[in-house]
Amino acid sequence: MGINESFNSAVIELVEGFGLSTKFQGEEIESALSSANQVNVLIGLTKGLKGNLLLGMKKNTALKIASAMIGSEVLELDDLSESAISEFMNTLVGMGLGNYESDISIDFSSPTLIIGEGMFLMISKVATAKLLFKLDDEIFFISISIEKG
Amino acid sequence: MENQRFSEFTACFNDALREISKDMAGVELQTAEFTDIAVAKKYSVIIGIVGEYKGRALINFGSDLVTKITEDMNYGPLDNTTDIGLYMGEFANILCGKAVTNINNRYKTCELRLTPPAIFSGEKIRVITPKLQSSVFYYSSLFGQVIMDVGFEGGR
């Protein structure tokens, strides 16, 4: 599997593993990795592949995912739910890279959660594949930004 | 990670930030008391650290200091936010690169590497890295403040 396909199936497998339903909405190619979402989780890649992966979503979607992971309804983002969302991304990246058919060894950083309003998050000017998914009526995405060479 | 090693690692980042700020932008950083950056706009850069120990460096700069650093790097003013962000990402990459090179030279098995920088700005932003223990360094300068938060998993 290629990298985008690997993450596409990892997202669906992981979300459905927590008893939620999601649907792939399509892929967009952007000239830079950026986000203006309320909840963002960033993981950097290094060694065989250098780049960044970003999970972006609205607060509502983050609460739904955290609730499914914790097993009880979460109404606000607190330490436990923030940790759950970070772990969601950590697992997602592990699964995505596991699906990726390649001989190269890839190392990834700890997840960093960035939460805020009116945020401008500009990660790199590298061409980025943005995989869009729908959870209930809300879109969330994972952006894959790999530096060339 | 033992306390001593954690302290040595974070000290390398502290030294690198001071040295690179002086060498690249002529900015002398002084240690300051705990404070938040008291300007409306600030820029933050996150760089992941991977290797024997995982961690991250988060560096927050006030906007006047960002202007000073980017103008010195560019030999002139920059007029758009994207370029300013990219220059600050590169500045942080250079200083973190210096810090991990020093760490790797001292501890041969560490093999620390950096992930590409992520730059952001905004209001009321919270940055959380679970499982991470970190040290926060506060600095002041003639051009404004810097706050650097360096942490490693299982640190301290």
mmCIF file of C-alpha atoms in Angstrom:
data_model
loop_
_atom_site.group_PDB
_atom_site.id
_atom_site.type_symbol
_atom_site.label_atom_id
_atom_site.label_comp_id
_atom_site.label_asym_id
_atom_site.label_seq_id
_atom_site.Cartn_x
_atom_site.Cartn_y
_atom_site.Cartn_z
ATOM 1 C CA MET A 1 0.000 0.000 0.000
ATOM 2 C CA GLY A 2 1.118 3.576 -0.656
ATOM 3 C CA ILE A 3 1.338 6.040 2.212
ATOM 4 C CA ASN A 4 -2.013 7.763 1.586
ATOM 5 C CA GLU A 5 -3.885 4.507 1.148
ATOM 6 C CA SER A 6 -2.199 3.145 4.280
ATOM 7 C CA PHE A 7 -3.492 6.040 6.377
ATOM 8 C CA ASN A 8 -6.909 5.942 4.744
ATOM 9 C CA SER A 9 -7.468 2.347 5.824
ATOM 10 C CA ALA A 10 -5.856 2.983 9.239
ATOM 11 C CA VAL A 11 -8.304 5.825 9.985
ATOM 12 C CA ILE A 12 -11.336 3.728 9.054
ATOM 13 C CA GLU A 13 -10.078 0.671 10.932
ATOM 14 C CA LEU A 14 -9.245 2.628 14.069
ATOM 15 C CA VAL A 15 -12.412 4.736 14.190
ATOM 16 C CA GLU A 16 -14.603 1.694 13.568
ATOM 17 C CA GLY A 17 -12.609 -0.211 16.190
ATOM 18 C CA PHE A 18 -13.985 2.238 18.734
ATOM 19 C CA GLY A 19 -17.547 1.588 17.566
ATOM 20 C CA LEU A 20 -17.899 4.802 15.551
ATOM 21 C CA SER A 21 -18.724 5.048 11.894
ATOM 22 C CA THR A 22 -16.710 7.092 9.432
ATOM 23 C CA LYS A 23 -16.624 7.524 5.698
ATOM 24 C CA PHE A 24 -13.783 8.629 3.435
ATOM 25 C CA GLN A 25 -14.780 11.859 1.686
ATOM 26 C CA GLY A 26 -11.877 12.330 -0.685
ATOM 27 C CA GLU A 27 -8.338 13.585 -0.942
ATOM 28 C CA GLU A 28 -7.107 17.117 -1.509
ATOM 29 C CA ILE A 29 -3.604 18.133 -2.483
ATOM 30 C CA GLU A 30 -2.451 21.368 -0.883
ATOM 31 C CA SER A 31 0.717 23.358 -1.434
ATOM 32 C CA ALA A 32 1.453 23.576 2.297
ATOM 33 C CA LEU A 33 0.574 21.854 5.529
ATOM 34 C CA SER A 34 -1.683 24.148 7.509
ATOM 35 C CA SER A 35 -4.755 24.048 9.718
ATOM 36 C CA ALA A 36 -7.224 26.404 11.309
ATOM 37 C CA ASN A 37 -9.051 23.714 13.269
ATOM 38 C CA GLN A 38 -9.855 23.891 16.976
ATOM 39 C CA VAL A 39 -8.142 20.598 17.790
ATOM 40 C CA ASN A 40 -4.933 19.496 16.078
ATOM 41 C CA VAL A 41 -2.599 16.623 16.837
ATOM 42 C CA LEU A 42 0.850 16.710 15.307
ATOM 43 C CA ILE A 43 3.356 13.908 14.909
ATOM 44 C CA GLY A 44 6.682 14.401 13.171
ATOM 45 C CA LEU A 45 8.386 11.748 11.055
ATOM 46 C CA THR A 46 12.098 11.271 10.717
ATOM 47 C CA LYS A 47 14.774 8.778 9.642
ATOM 48 C CA GLY A 48 13.502 7.050 6.446
ATOM 49 C CA LEU A 49 10.770 9.618 5.814
ATOM 50 C CA LYS A 50 10.947 13.202 7.002
ATOM 51 C CA GLY A 51 7.774 15.183 7.418
ATOM 52 C CA ASN A 52 4.734 15.806 9.554
ATOM 53 C CA LEU A 53 1.335 14.224 10.023
ATOM 54 C CA LEU A 54 -1.521 16.311 11.300
ATOM 55 C CA LEU A 55 -4.923 15.220 12.535
ATOM 56 C CA GLY A 56 -7.348 18.160 12.484
ATOM 57 C CA MET A 57 -10.901 18.259 13.787
ATOM 58 C CA LYS A 58 -13.587 20.322 15.480
ATOM 59 C CA LYS A 59 -13.925 20.110 19.233
ATOM 60 C CA ASN A 60 -17.164 18.127 18.861
ATOM 61 C CA THR A 61 -15.451 15.420 16.844
ATOM 62 C CA ALA A 62 -12.616 15.253 19.376
ATOM 63 C CA LEU A 63 -15.181 14.813 22.168
ATOM 64 C CA LYS A 64 -16.919 12.008 20.261
ATOM 65 C CA ILE A 65 -13.657 10.139 19.673
ATOM 66 C CA ALA A 66 -12.527 10.654 23.280
ATOM 67 C CA SER A 67 -15.920 9.459 24.573
ATOM 68 C CA ALA A 68 -15.689 6.296 22.471
ATOM 69 C CA MET A 69 -12.147 5.618 23.683
ATOM 70 C CA ILE A 70 -12.851 6.289 27.353
ATOM 71 C CA GLY A 71 -16.198 4.500 27.349
ATOM 72 C CA SER A 72 -18.256 7.311 28.855
ATOM 73 C CA GLU A 73 -19.523 10.615 27.528
ATOM 74 C CA VAL A 74 -16.956 13.405 27.584
ATOM 75 C CA LEU A 75 -18.400 16.923 27.559
ATOM 76 C CA GLU A 76 -15.225 18.996 27.807
ATOM 77 C CA LEU A 77 -11.621 18.500 26.839
ATOM 78 C CA ASP A 78 -9.794 17.680 30.057
ATOM 79 C CA ASP A 79 -6.509 15.896 30.820
ATOM 80 C CA LEU A 80 -7.992 12.446 30.262
ATOM 81 C CA SER A 81 -9.715 13.261 26.960
ATOM 82 C CA GLU A 82 -6.678 15.186 25.681
ATOM 83 C CA SER A 83 -4.536 12.190 26.477
ATOM 84 C CA ALA A 84 -7.056 9.927 24.685
ATOM 85 C CA ILE A 85 -7.005 12.076 21.531
ATOM 86 C CA SER A 86 -3.202 12.102 21.553
ATOM 87 C CA GLU A 87 -3.150 8.336 21.960
ATOM 88 C CA PHE A 88 -5.655 8.028 19.097
ATOM 89 C CA MET A 89 -3.194 9.815 16.812
ATOM 90 C CA ASN A 90 -0.248 7.821 18.160
ATOM 91 C CA THR A 91 -2.058 4.557 17.382
ATOM 92 C CA LEU A 92 -3.224 5.855 14.025
ATOM 93 C CA VAL A 93 0.318 6.707 12.953
ATOM 94 C CA GLY A 94 1.577 3.331 14.173
ATOM 95 C CA MET A 95 -1.131 1.555 12.153
ATOM 96 C CA GLY A 96 -0.665 3.760 9.085
ATOM 97 C CA LEU A 97 3.088 3.230 8.990
ATOM 98 C CA GLY A 98 2.523 -0.468 9.666
ATOM 99 C CA ASN A 99 0.283 -0.678 6.583
ATOM 100 C CA TYR A 100 2.815 1.213 4.472
ATOM 101 C CA GLU A 101 4.736 -1.245 2.340
ATOM 102 C CA SER A 102 8.293 -0.081 2.457
ATOM 103 C CA ASP A 103 11.714 -1.355 3.506
ATOM 104 C CA ILE A 104 12.702 1.941 5.074
ATOM 105 C CA SER A 105 12.701 2.405 8.814
ATOM 106 C CA ILE A 106 10.585 5.373 9.931
ATOM 107 C CA ASP A 107 10.648 6.880 13.395
ATOM 108 C CA PHE A 108 7.953 9.193 14.724
ATOM 109 C CA SER A 109 7.765 11.697 17.544
ATOM 110 C CA SER A 110 5.401 11.843 20.518
ATOM 111 C CA PRO A 111 2.032 13.392 19.644
ATOM 112 C CA THR A 112 1.559 17.063 20.450
ATOM 113 C CA LEU A 113 -1.957 18.388 20.881
ATOM 114 C CA ILE A 114 -2.569 22.006 19.874
ATOM 115 C CA ILE A 115 -5.925 23.429 20.910
ATOM 116 C CA GLY A 116 -7.137 26.955 20.339
ATOM 117 C CA GLU A 117 -9.422 29.420 18.637
ATOM 118 C CA GLY A 118 -8.518 31.604 15.686
ATOM 119 C CA MET A 119 -5.362 29.619 15.248
ATOM 120 C CA PHE A 120 -3.017 29.723 12.309
ATOM 121 C CA LEU A 121 -0.979 26.558 12.185
ATOM 122 C CA MET A 122 1.587 26.558 9.399
ATOM 123 C CA ILE A 123 3.806 23.572 9.438
ATOM 124 C CA SER A 124 5.700 23.491 6.214
ATOM 125 C CA LYS A 125 5.547 24.574 2.615
ATOM 126 C CA VAL A 126 5.710 20.991 1.433
ATOM 127 C CA ALA A 127 2.979 19.606 -0.837
ATOM 128 C CA THR A 128 0.492 17.855 1.389
ATOM 129 C CA ALA A 129 -2.141 15.181 0.881
ATOM 130 C CA LYS A 130 -5.203 15.883 2.995
ATOM 131 C CA LEU A 131 -7.452 12.853 3.533
ATOM 132 C CA LEU A 132 -10.959 13.938 4.498
ATOM 133 C CA PHE A 133 -13.364 11.833 6.545
ATOM 134 C CA LYS A 134 -16.834 12.348 7.909
ATOM 135 C CA LEU A 135 -17.810 11.372 11.438
ATOM 136 C CA ASP A 136 -21.559 11.878 11.817
ATOM 137 C CA ASP A 137 -21.984 15.256 10.094
ATOM 138 C CA GLU A 138 -18.563 16.680 10.734
ATOM 139 C CA ILE A 139 -15.426 16.547 8.656
ATOM 140 C CA PHE A 140 -12.059 15.681 10.139
ATOM 141 C CA PHE A 141 -8.832 15.082 8.284
ATOM 142 C CA ILE A 142 -5.371 13.671 8.394
ATOM 143 C CA SER A 143 -2.745 15.592 6.445
ATOM 144 C CA ILE A 144 0.360 13.827 5.224
ATOM 145 C CA SER A 145 3.286 16.062 4.458
ATOM 146 C CA ILE A 146 6.470 14.326 3.382
ATOM 147 C CA GLU A 147 9.613 16.224 2.442
ATOM 148 C CA LYS A 148 11.308 15.133 -0.772
ATOM 149 C CA GLY A 149 14.847 13.789 -0.825
ATOM 150 C CA MET B 1 15.761 9.059 32.064
ATOM 151 C CA GLU B 2 17.893 9.959 35.099
ATOM 152 C CA ASN B 3 17.699 13.470 36.515
ATOM 153 C CA GLN B 4 21.293 14.278 35.636
ATOM 154 C CA ARG B 5 20.912 13.286 32.000
ATOM 155 C CA PHE B 6 17.615 15.187 31.737
ATOM 156 C CA SER B 7 19.338 18.303 33.124
ATOM 157 C CA GLU B 8 22.263 17.936 30.726
ATOM 158 C CA PHE B 9 19.934 17.534 27.744
ATOM 159 C CA THR B 10 17.856 20.588 28.612
ATOM 160 C CA ALA B 11 21.039 22.580 29.347
ATOM 161 C CA CYS B 12 22.214 21.845 25.778
ATOM 162 C CA PHE B 13 18.995 23.423 24.456
ATOM 163 C CA ASN B 14 19.416 26.391 26.784
ATOM 164 C CA ASP B 15 23.010 26.965 25.586
ATOM 165 C CA ALA B 16 22.066 26.509 21.927
ATOM 166 C CA LEU B 17 19.224 29.049 22.099
ATOM 167 C CA ARG B 18 21.493 31.665 23.685
ATOM 168 C CA GLU B 19 24.351 31.045 21.243
ATOM 169 C CA ILE B 20 22.255 30.951 18.073
ATOM 170 C CA SER B 21 20.274 34.054 19.089
ATOM 171 C CA LYS B 22 23.551 35.930 19.550
ATOM 172 C CA ASP B 23 25.296 34.564 16.441
ATOM 173 C CA MET B 24 22.404 34.829 13.987
ATOM 174 C CA ALA B 25 20.524 37.879 15.226
ATOM 175 C CA GLY B 26 22.846 39.657 17.652
ATOM 176 C CA VAL B 27 20.298 39.166 20.431
ATOM 177 C CA GLU B 28 21.609 38.676 23.968
ATOM 178 C CA LEU B 29 19.136 36.637 25.997
ATOM 179 C CA GLN B 30 19.000 37.092 29.756
ATOM 180 C CA THR B 31 17.430 34.593 32.108
ATOM 181 C CA ALA B 32 14.131 35.979 33.359
ATOM 182 C CA GLU B 33 11.576 35.169 36.011
ATOM 183 C CA PHE B 34 8.436 33.188 35.218
ATOM 184 C CA THR B 35 6.283 35.289 32.923
ATOM 185 C CA ASP B 36 3.983 34.984 29.931
ATOM 186 C CA ILE B 37 4.806 36.768 26.689
ATOM 187 C CA ALA B 38 3.070 40.084 27.179
ATOM 188 C CA VAL B 39 2.294 40.954 23.583
ATOM 189 C CA ALA B 40 -0.847 40.397 21.566
ATOM 190 C CA LYS B 41 0.879 38.338 18.907
ATOM 191 C CA LYS B 42 3.422 35.627 19.429
ATOM 192 C CA TYR B 43 4.866 32.850 17.327
ATOM 193 C CA SER B 44 5.457 29.316 18.519
ATOM 194 C CA VAL B 45 7.584 26.588 16.991
ATOM 195 C CA ILE B 46 7.411 22.900 17.873
ATOM 196 C CA ILE B 47 10.165 20.478 16.909
ATOM 197 C CA GLY B 48 9.869 16.781 17.723
ATOM 198 C CA ILE B 49 12.845 14.851 19.077
ATOM 199 C CA VAL B 50 13.205 11.174 18.193
ATOM 200 C CA GLY B 51 15.844 8.564 19.001
ATOM 201 C CA GLU B 52 16.761 6.747 22.205
ATOM 202 C CA TYR B 53 14.593 9.333 23.969
ATOM 203 C CA LYS B 54 11.452 10.905 22.547
ATOM 204 C CA GLY B 55 10.558 14.468 23.280
ATOM 205 C CA ARG B 56 9.886 17.898 21.868
ATOM 206 C CA ALA B 57 11.027 21.482 22.058
ATOM 207 C CA LEU B 58 8.409 24.235 22.106
ATOM 208 C CA ILE B 59 9.744 27.757 21.653
ATOM 209 C CA ASN B 60 7.557 30.880 21.973
ATOM 210 C CA PHE B 61 8.748 34.236 20.669
ATOM 211 C CA GLY B 62 7.237 37.702 21.033
ATOM 212 C CA SER B 63 6.503 39.470 17.740
ATOM 213 C CA ASP B 64 9.152 42.216 18.097
ATOM 214 C CA LEU B 65 11.833 39.618 18.630
ATOM 215 C CA VAL B 66 10.520 37.658 15.638
ATOM 216 C CA THR B 67 10.873 40.805 13.517
ATOM 217 C CA LYS B 68 14.456 41.314 14.733
ATOM 218 C CA ILE B 69 15.483 37.697 14.086
ATOM 219 C CA THR B 70 13.856 37.383 10.656
ATOM 220 C CA GLU B 71 15.211 40.751 9.473
ATOM 221 C CA ASP B 72 18.721 39.756 10.483
ATOM 222 C CA MET B 73 18.388 36.378 8.792
ATOM 223 C CA ASN B 74 16.952 37.910 5.615
ATOM 224 C CA TYR B 75 19.142 41.068 5.585
ATOM 225 C CA GLY B 76 15.905 43.029 5.358
ATOM 226 C CA PRO B 77 12.245 43.005 6.332
ATOM 227 C CA LEU B 78 9.866 40.204 5.429
ATOM 228 C CA ASP B 79 6.387 41.217 4.418
ATOM 229 C CA ASN B 80 4.259 38.132 4.772
ATOM 230 C CA THR B 81 3.294 35.848 7.635
ATOM 231 C CA THR B 82 4.159 32.636 5.784
ATOM 232 C CA ASP B 83 7.765 33.689 5.162
ATOM 233 C CA ILE B 84 8.108 34.926 8.737
ATOM 234 C CA GLY B 85 6.845 31.546 9.953
ATOM 235 C CA LEU B 86 9.262 29.651 7.719
ATOM 236 C CA TYR B 87 12.235 31.762 8.850
ATOM 237 C CA MET B 88 11.332 31.182 12.512
ATOM 238 C CA GLY B 89 10.979 27.459 11.809
ATOM 239 C CA GLU B 90 14.468 27.453 10.319
ATOM 240 C CA PHE B 91 15.854 29.452 13.250
ATOM 241 C CA ALA B 92 14.411 26.896 15.694
ATOM 242 C CA ASN B 93 15.665 24.032 13.539
ATOM 243 C CA ILE B 94 19.218 25.419 13.636
ATOM 244 C CA LEU B 95 19.247 25.854 17.399
ATOM 245 C CA CYS B 96 17.667 22.457 18.102
ATOM 246 C CA GLY B 97 20.099 20.900 15.611
ATOM 247 C CA LYS B 98 23.002 22.395 17.552
ATOM 248 C CA ALA B 99 21.553 21.088 20.824
ATOM 249 C CA VAL B 100 21.028 17.495 19.621
ATOM 250 C CA THR B 101 24.459 17.448 17.935
ATOM 251 C CA ASN B 102 26.039 18.332 21.283
ATOM 252 C CA ILE B 103 23.935 15.676 23.039
ATOM 253 C CA ASN B 104 24.790 13.036 20.419
ATOM 254 C CA ASN B 105 28.491 13.871 20.670
ATOM 255 C CA ARG B 106 28.366 13.408 24.427
ATOM 256 C CA TYR B 107 26.104 10.337 24.502
ATOM 257 C CA LYS B 108 27.021 8.249 21.467
ATOM 258 C CA THR B 109 24.092 5.842 21.740
ATOM 259 C CA CYS B 110 21.369 8.509 21.863
ATOM 260 C CA GLU B 111 21.182 9.170 18.121
ATOM 261 C CA LEU B 112 18.646 11.948 18.603
ATOM 262 C CA ARG B 113 17.038 13.313 15.451
ATOM 263 C CA LEU B 114 14.656 16.176 14.830
ATOM 264 C CA THR B 115 11.358 16.221 12.990
ATOM 265 C CA PRO B 116 10.569 19.212 10.748
ATOM 266 C CA PRO B 117 9.411 22.334 12.614
ATOM 267 C CA ALA B 118 5.733 23.220 13.004
ATOM 268 C CA ILE B 119 4.981 26.924 13.371
ATOM 269 C CA PHE B 120 1.801 28.447 14.681
ATOM 270 C CA SER B 121 0.323 31.606 16.056
ATOM 271 C CA GLY B 122 -3.060 32.477 17.490
ATOM 272 C CA GLU B 123 -4.910 33.341 20.656
ATOM 273 C CA LYS B 124 -5.572 31.264 23.745
ATOM 274 C CA ILE B 125 -3.609 28.326 22.401
ATOM 275 C CA ARG B 126 -2.828 25.356 24.591
ATOM 276 C CA VAL B 127 -0.101 22.901 23.647
ATOM 277 C CA ILE B 128 -0.200 19.542 25.382
ATOM 278 C CA THR B 129 2.205 16.644 25.043
ATOM 279 C CA PRO B 130 1.030 13.865 27.340
ATOM 280 C CA LYS B 131 3.575 11.645 29.079
ATOM 281 C CA LEU B 132 6.191 14.359 28.831
ATOM 282 C CA GLN B 133 8.165 15.901 31.669
ATOM 283 C CA SER B 134 9.683 19.207 30.728
ATOM 284 C CA SER B 135 11.790 22.142 31.837
ATOM 285 C CA VAL B 136 10.748 25.666 30.951
ATOM 286 C CA PHE B 137 13.313 28.425 30.382
ATOM 287 C CA TYR B 138 12.301 32.096 30.443
ATOM 288 C CA TYR B 139 14.394 34.779 28.765
ATOM 289 C CA SER B 140 14.204 38.497 28.180
ATOM 290 C CA SER B 141 16.058 40.649 25.665
ATOM 291 C CA LEU B 142 16.035 44.205 24.346
ATOM 292 C CA PHE B 143 13.629 42.992 21.662
ATOM 293 C CA GLY B 144 11.222 40.978 23.789
ATOM 294 C CA GLN B 145 10.754 37.643 25.501
ATOM 295 C CA VAL B 146 11.366 34.004 24.659
ATOM 296 C CA ILE B 147 9.992 30.969 26.465
ATOM 297 C CA MET B 148 11.463 27.575 25.680
ATOM 298 C CA ASP B 149 9.883 24.366 26.975
ATOM 299 C CA VAL B 150 11.992 21.230 26.396
ATOM 300 C CA GLY B 151 10.685 17.852 27.458
ATOM 301 C CA PHE B 152 11.373 14.151 27.148
ATOM 302 C CA GLU B 153 9.196 11.130 27.796
ATOM 303 C CA GLY B 154 9.983 9.657 31.167
ATOM 304 C CA GLY B 155 12.129 12.689 31.969
ATOM 305 C CA ARG B 156 13.144 13.624 35.522
#
